[in-house]
XYZ file of C-alpha atoms in Angstrom:
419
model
C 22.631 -103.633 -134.799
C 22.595 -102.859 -138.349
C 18.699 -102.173 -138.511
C 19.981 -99.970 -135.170
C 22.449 -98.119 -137.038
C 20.640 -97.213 -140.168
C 17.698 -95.371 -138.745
C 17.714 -91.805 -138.979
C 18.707 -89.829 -135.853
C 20.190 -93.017 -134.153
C 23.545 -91.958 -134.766
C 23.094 -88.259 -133.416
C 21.504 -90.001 -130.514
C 24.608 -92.121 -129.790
C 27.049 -89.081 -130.109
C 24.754 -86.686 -127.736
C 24.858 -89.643 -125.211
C 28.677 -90.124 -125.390
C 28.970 -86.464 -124.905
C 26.876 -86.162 -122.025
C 28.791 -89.012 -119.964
C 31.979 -87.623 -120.952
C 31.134 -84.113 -119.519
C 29.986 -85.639 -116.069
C 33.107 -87.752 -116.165
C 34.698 -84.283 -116.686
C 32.823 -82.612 -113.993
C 33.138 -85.581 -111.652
C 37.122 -85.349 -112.018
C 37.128 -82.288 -111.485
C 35.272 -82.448 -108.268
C 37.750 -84.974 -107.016
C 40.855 -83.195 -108.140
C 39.801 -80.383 -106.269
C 38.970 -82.627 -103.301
C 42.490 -83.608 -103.654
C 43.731 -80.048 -103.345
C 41.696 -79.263 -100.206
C 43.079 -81.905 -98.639
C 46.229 -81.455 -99.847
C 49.020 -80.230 -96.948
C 50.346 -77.402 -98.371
C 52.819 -73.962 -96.730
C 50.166 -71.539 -96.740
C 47.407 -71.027 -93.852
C 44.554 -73.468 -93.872
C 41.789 -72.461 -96.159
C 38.968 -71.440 -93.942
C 35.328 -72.501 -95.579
C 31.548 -71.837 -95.054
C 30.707 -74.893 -95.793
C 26.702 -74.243 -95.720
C 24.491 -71.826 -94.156
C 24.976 -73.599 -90.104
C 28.590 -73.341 -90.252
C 30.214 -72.844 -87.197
C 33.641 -71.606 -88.285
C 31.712 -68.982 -90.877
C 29.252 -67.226 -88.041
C 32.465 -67.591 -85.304
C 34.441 -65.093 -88.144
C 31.711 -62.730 -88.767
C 30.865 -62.166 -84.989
C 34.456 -62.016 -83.884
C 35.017 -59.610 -86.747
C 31.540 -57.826 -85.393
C 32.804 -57.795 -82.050
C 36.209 -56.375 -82.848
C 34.844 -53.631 -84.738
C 32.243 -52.531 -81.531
C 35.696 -52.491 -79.247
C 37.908 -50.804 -81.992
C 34.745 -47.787 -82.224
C 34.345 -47.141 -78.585
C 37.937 -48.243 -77.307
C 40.047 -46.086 -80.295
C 40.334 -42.751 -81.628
C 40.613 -44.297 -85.448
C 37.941 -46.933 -84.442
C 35.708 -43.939 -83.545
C 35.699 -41.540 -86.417
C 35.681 -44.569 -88.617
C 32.270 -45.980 -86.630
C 31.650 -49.347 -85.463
C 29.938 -50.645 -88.874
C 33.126 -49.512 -91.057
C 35.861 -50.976 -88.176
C 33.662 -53.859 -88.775
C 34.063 -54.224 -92.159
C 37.838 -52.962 -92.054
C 38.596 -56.087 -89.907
C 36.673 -58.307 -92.299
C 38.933 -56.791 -95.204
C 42.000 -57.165 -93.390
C 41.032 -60.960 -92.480
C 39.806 -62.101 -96.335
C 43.529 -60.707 -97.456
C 45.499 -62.855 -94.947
C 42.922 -66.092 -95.316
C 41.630 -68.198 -98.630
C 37.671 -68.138 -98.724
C 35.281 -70.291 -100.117
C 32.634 -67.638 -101.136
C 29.994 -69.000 -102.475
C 28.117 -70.027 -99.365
C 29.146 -66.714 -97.494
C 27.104 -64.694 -100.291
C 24.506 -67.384 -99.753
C 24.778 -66.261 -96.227
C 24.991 -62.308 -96.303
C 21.222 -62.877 -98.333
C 19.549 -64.692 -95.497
C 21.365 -61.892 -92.988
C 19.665 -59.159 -95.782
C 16.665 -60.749 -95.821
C 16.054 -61.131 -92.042
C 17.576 -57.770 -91.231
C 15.265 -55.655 -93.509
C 11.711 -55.938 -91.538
C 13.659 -55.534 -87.933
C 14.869 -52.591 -88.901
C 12.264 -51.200 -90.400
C 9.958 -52.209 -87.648
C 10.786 -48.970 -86.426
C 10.119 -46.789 -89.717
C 7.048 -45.115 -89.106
C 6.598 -42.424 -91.648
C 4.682 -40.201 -89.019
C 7.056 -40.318 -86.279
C 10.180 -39.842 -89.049
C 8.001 -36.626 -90.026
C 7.511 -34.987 -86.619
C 10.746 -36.098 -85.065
C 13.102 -34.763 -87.776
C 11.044 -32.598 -89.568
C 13.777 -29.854 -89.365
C 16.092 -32.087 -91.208
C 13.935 -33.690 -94.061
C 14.518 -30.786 -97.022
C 18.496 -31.217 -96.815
C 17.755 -35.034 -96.768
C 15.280 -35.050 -99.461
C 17.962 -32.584 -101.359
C 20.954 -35.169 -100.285
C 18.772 -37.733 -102.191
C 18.820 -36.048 -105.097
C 22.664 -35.250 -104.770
C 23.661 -38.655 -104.787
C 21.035 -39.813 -107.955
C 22.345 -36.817 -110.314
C 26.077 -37.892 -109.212
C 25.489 -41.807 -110.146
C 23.692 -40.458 -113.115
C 26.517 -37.991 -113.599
C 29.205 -41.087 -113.110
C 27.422 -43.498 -115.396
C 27.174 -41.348 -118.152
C 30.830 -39.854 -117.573
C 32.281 -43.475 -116.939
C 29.762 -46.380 -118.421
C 31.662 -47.451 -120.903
C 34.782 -47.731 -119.020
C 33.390 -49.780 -116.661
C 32.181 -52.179 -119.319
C 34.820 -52.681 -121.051
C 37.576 -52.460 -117.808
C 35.171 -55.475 -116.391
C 33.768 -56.854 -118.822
C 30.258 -57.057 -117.412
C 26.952 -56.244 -119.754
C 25.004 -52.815 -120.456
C 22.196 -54.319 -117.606
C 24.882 -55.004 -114.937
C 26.572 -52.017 -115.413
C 23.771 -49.942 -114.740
C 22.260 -52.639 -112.108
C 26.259 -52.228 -110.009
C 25.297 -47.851 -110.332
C 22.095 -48.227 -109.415
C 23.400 -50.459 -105.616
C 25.585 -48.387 -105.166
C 23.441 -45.432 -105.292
C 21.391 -47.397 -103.273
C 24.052 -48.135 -100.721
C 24.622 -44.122 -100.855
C 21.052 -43.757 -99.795
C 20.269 -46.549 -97.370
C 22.847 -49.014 -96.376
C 24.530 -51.613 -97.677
C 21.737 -54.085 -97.311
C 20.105 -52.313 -99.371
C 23.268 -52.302 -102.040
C 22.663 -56.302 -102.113
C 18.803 -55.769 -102.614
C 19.567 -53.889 -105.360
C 21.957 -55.958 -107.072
C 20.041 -59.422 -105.860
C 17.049 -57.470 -107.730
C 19.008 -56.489 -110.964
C 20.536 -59.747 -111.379
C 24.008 -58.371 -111.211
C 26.985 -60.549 -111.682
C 29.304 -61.999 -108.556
C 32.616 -60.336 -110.000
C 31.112 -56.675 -110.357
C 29.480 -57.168 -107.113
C 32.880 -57.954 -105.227
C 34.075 -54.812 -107.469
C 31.135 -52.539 -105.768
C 31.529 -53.699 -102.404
C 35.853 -53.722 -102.582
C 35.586 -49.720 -104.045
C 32.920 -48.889 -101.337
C 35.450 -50.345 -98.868
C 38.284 -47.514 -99.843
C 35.661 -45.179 -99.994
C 34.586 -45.344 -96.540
C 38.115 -45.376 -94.857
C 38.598 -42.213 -96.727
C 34.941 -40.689 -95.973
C 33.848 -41.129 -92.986
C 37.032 -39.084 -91.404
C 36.387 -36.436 -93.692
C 32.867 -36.361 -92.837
C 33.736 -36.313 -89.035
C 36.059 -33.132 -90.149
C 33.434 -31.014 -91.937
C 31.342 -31.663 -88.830
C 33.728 -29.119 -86.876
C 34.930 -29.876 -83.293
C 32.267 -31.619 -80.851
C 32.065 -32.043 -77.608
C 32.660 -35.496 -75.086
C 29.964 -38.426 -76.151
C 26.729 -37.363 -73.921
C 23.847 -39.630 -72.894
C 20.936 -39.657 -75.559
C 18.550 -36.975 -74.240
C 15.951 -37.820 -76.977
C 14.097 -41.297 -77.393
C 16.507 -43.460 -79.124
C 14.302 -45.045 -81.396
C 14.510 -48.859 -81.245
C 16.859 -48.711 -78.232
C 17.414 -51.567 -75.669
C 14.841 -51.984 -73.154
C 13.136 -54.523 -71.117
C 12.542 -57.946 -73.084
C 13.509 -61.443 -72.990
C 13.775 -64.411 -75.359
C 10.202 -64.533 -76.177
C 10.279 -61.072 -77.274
C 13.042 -61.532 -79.841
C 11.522 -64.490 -80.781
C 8.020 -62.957 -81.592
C 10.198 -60.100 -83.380
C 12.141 -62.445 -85.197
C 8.584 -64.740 -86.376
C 7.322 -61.175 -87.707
C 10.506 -60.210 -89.752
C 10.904 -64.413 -91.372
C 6.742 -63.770 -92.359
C 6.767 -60.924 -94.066
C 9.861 -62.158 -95.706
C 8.271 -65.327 -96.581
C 5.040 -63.269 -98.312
C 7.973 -60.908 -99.971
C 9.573 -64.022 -101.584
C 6.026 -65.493 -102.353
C 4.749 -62.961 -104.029
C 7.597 -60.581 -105.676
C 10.262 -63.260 -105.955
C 13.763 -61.635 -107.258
C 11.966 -58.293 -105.846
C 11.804 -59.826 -102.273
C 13.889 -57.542 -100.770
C 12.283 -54.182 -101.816
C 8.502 -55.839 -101.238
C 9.494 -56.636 -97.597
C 10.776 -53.132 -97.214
C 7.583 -51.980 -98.575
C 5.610 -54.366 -96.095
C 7.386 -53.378 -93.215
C 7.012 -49.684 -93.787
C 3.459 -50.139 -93.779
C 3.136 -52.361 -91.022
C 5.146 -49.793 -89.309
C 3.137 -46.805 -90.335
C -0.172 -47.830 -90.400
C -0.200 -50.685 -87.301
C 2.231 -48.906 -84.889
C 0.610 -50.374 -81.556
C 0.572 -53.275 -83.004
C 4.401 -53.325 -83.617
C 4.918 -51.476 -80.228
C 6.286 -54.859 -77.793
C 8.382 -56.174 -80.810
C 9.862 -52.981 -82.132
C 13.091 -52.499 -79.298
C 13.410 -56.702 -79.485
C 13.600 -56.427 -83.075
C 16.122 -53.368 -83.027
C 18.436 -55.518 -81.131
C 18.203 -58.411 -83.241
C 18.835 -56.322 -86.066
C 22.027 -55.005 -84.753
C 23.053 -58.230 -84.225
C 22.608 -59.081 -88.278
C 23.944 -56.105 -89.220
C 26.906 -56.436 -87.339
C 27.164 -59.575 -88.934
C 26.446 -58.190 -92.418
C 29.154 -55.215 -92.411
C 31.384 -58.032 -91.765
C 30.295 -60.265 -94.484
C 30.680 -57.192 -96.517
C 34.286 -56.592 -95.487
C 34.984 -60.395 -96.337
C 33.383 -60.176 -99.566
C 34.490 -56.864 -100.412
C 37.922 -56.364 -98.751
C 40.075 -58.782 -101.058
C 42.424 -56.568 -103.067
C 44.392 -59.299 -103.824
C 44.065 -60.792 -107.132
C 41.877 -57.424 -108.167
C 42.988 -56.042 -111.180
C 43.207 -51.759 -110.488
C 41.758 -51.336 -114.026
C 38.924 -53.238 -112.917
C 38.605 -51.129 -109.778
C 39.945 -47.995 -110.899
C 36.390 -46.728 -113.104
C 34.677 -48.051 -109.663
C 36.842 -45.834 -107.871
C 36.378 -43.025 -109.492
C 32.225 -43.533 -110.378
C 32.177 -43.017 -106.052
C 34.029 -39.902 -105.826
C 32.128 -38.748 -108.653
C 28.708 -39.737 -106.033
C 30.591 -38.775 -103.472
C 31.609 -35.574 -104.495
C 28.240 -34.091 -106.258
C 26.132 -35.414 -102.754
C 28.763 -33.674 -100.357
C 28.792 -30.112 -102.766
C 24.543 -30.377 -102.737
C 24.449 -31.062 -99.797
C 27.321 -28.126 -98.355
C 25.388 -25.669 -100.803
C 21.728 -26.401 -99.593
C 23.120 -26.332 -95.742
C 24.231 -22.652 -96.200
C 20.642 -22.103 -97.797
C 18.805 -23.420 -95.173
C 21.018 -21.874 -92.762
C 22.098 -25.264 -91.298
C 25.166 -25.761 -88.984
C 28.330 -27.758 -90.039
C 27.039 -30.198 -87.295
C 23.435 -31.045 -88.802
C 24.901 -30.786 -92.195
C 27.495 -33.498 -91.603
C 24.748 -35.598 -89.910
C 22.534 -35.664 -92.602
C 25.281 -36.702 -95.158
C 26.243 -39.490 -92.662
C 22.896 -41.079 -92.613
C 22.630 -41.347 -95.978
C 26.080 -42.573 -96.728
C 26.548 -44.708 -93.435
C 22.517 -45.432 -92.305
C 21.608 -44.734 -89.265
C 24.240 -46.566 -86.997
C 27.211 -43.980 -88.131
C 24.641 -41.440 -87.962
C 24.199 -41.762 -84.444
C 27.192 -42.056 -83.870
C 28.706 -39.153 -85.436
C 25.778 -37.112 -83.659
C 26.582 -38.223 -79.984
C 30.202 -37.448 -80.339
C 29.479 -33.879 -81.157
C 26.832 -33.284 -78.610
C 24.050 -33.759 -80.181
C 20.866 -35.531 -80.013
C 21.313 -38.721 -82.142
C 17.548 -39.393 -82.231
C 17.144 -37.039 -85.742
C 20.115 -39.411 -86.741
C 18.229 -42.331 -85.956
C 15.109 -41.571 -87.438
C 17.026 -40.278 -91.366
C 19.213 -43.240 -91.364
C 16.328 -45.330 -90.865
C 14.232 -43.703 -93.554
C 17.412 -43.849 -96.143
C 17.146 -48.123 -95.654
C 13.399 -48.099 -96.271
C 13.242 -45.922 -99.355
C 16.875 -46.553 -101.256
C 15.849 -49.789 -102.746
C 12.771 -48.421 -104.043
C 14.308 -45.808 -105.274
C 17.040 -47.227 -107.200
C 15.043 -49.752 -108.673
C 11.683 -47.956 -109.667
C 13.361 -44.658 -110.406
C 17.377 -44.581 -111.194
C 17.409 -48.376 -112.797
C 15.123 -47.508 -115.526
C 16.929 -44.010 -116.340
C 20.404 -45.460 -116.133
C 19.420 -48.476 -119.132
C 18.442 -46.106 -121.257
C 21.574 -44.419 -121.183
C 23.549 -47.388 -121.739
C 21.111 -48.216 -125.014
């Protein structure tokens, strides 16, 4: 033992072992103290848990709060001029408020429902079809685009370093949360947690994004409804509804749903932490360049991505919603970053719809898809008479090119301000 103790290093090896059993007695105490405390009866309503990916009680929650949302947009007045897709996620906020939530495995989840909704949406993306079938409406889009970059530019360099030192995240998260939710601004929320899966941004500033998009909504969407002007009663499409429901059965989904999990699977092989955007990319193409080939799985695949999106907005709601336990001067420079976006897209927008000579209709439409995607779109465009196939067809182009966008273009610009 002596000869043990008096070679050099043995004693630093002794110490470095003690330490490392101590800290997994630590951890393993831990562990079973909070074991203890799940288990524990206690006043307040049981905690409700994901538990892993094939939880029952997590997928029950999301398509109640999915179904609830669909009845509250068709079934309400509220319900419809907030859209299916924001009822959605309003009922998802309201539940993760009067519930305690495990949320580690529901983030888990709302990636896989990213991942797999991304290629059946796009599916239906073709560039050629987007061109001739709302070629009237691409300018203001292409000008909305550029709206909502200069007002997350605008925001970031008006409020970055309020928001880093109100939450406390880094210069790179910072301008990774601006750059989602310029993305989200663009596309669609998926394509907010592409952008922020991409970036690497933290958990905390990611609830803050999605819980200040929340508010936002509730108070845009209405206003965007407003500045449409009054419409008429909901009429039947009278233009192709790109992606609608038609005539297919389980093998149909299923051959949609193989197509979507492969090019996700050569995404993740080859890009990694880029998955997201390279499957958009992918599916784009595919969509452009091999359109008979993506004919019999496109409408399958357009259900089955309303389905995961359904289930995504209310993710987001769960994830997002909590305002409990959120400190306002967290959320306020959040808050305010949005209207900033908010405001400089809808004033671009407004002033390039009285250049074009645009009504208050098309104007409001266009906004929608890029805020809301191309579900709200649609929406908003049947219940003031119009076509919703031009909706369609912008909202849909908004998911496949905000990710790209945010990462390739606004990403890069916004680090170098916060250098």
């Amino acid at each position: 033992c002596r000869r043990l103790l008096a070679r050099p290093g043995f004693r630093k090896k002794i110490k470095a072992g003690t330490q490392t059993v101590m800290s997994w007695r630590v951890r393993l105490d831990t562990k079973t103290a909070a074991a203890r405390r799940w288990n524990a009866p206690s006043g307040r309503p049981r905690r409700v848990t994901t538990g892993s990916l094939s939880s029952v009680e997590l997928y029950a929650l999301l398509a109640g709060c999915s179904v609830g949302g669909t009845a509250l947009a068709k079934g309400t007045r509220v319900g419809k001029l907030l859209s299916a897709p924001v009822s959605t996620m309003l009922l998802g906020a309201i539940v993760s408020n009067t519930m305690e939530f495990d949320l580690t495995e529901l983030r888990s989840a709302q990636g896989v429902l990213v991942r797999c909704s991304t290629p059946l949406l796009l599916m239906g993306a073709n560039l050629r079809e987007i061109v001739r079938g709302a070629r009237s409406l691409l300018p203001s889009f292409a000008i909305g685009v550029l709206g909502t970059l200069f007002g997350a530019l605008l925001g970031m360099i008006s409020l970055g370093g309020w928001l880093k030192s109100a939450s406390g995240g880094s210069s790179t998260d910072i301008a990774g949360l601006v750059s989602a939710l310029a993305a989200k601004n663009i596309g669609g929320g998926m394509n907010f947690v592409g952008v922020t899966e991409s970036a690497g941004v933290s958990s905390g500033l990611v609830a803050l994004g999605l819980a200040a998009d929340n508010l936002a909504a509730i108070i845009y969407f209405p206003l965007n409804s407003f500045m449409a002007g009054p419409g008429t009663a909901d009429v039947e499409d009278r233009g192709k509804e790109v992606g609608g429901l038609g005539g297919f059965g389980g093998q149909e989904l299923t051959r949609a749903l193989f197509v979507a999990l492969t090019v996700t699977s050569v995404a993740s092989a080859l890009s990694g932490a880029n998955a997201i955007a390279l499957a958009s990319l992918l599916s784009v193409a595919l969509a452009t360049l091999a359109p008979r080939t993506l004919e019999k799985v496109k409408q399958p695949a357009s259900a089955l991505a309303e389905v995961f999106l359904g289930l995504f907005f209310a993710s987001a709601g769960l994830l997002g919603g909590r305002v409990t336990g959120l400190e306002f001067s967290a959320l306020a420079p959040v808050i305010l970053l949005l209207l900033i976006v908010y405001g400089v897209h809808t004033i671009v927008l407004v002033l390039a719809g009285k250049v074009l000579r645009m009504t208050s209709v098309a104007t409001s439409v266009v906004s929608n898809a890029l805020i809301g995607g191309p579900a709200t779109a649609a929406a908003l465009a049947r219940s003031k008479g119009s076509d919703p196939t031009a909706a369609i067809l912008l909202g849909t182009f908004g998911n496949a090119l905000a990710t790209l966008v945010a990462l390739l273009a606004l990403l890069p610009i916004l680090k170098m301000c916060t250098l």
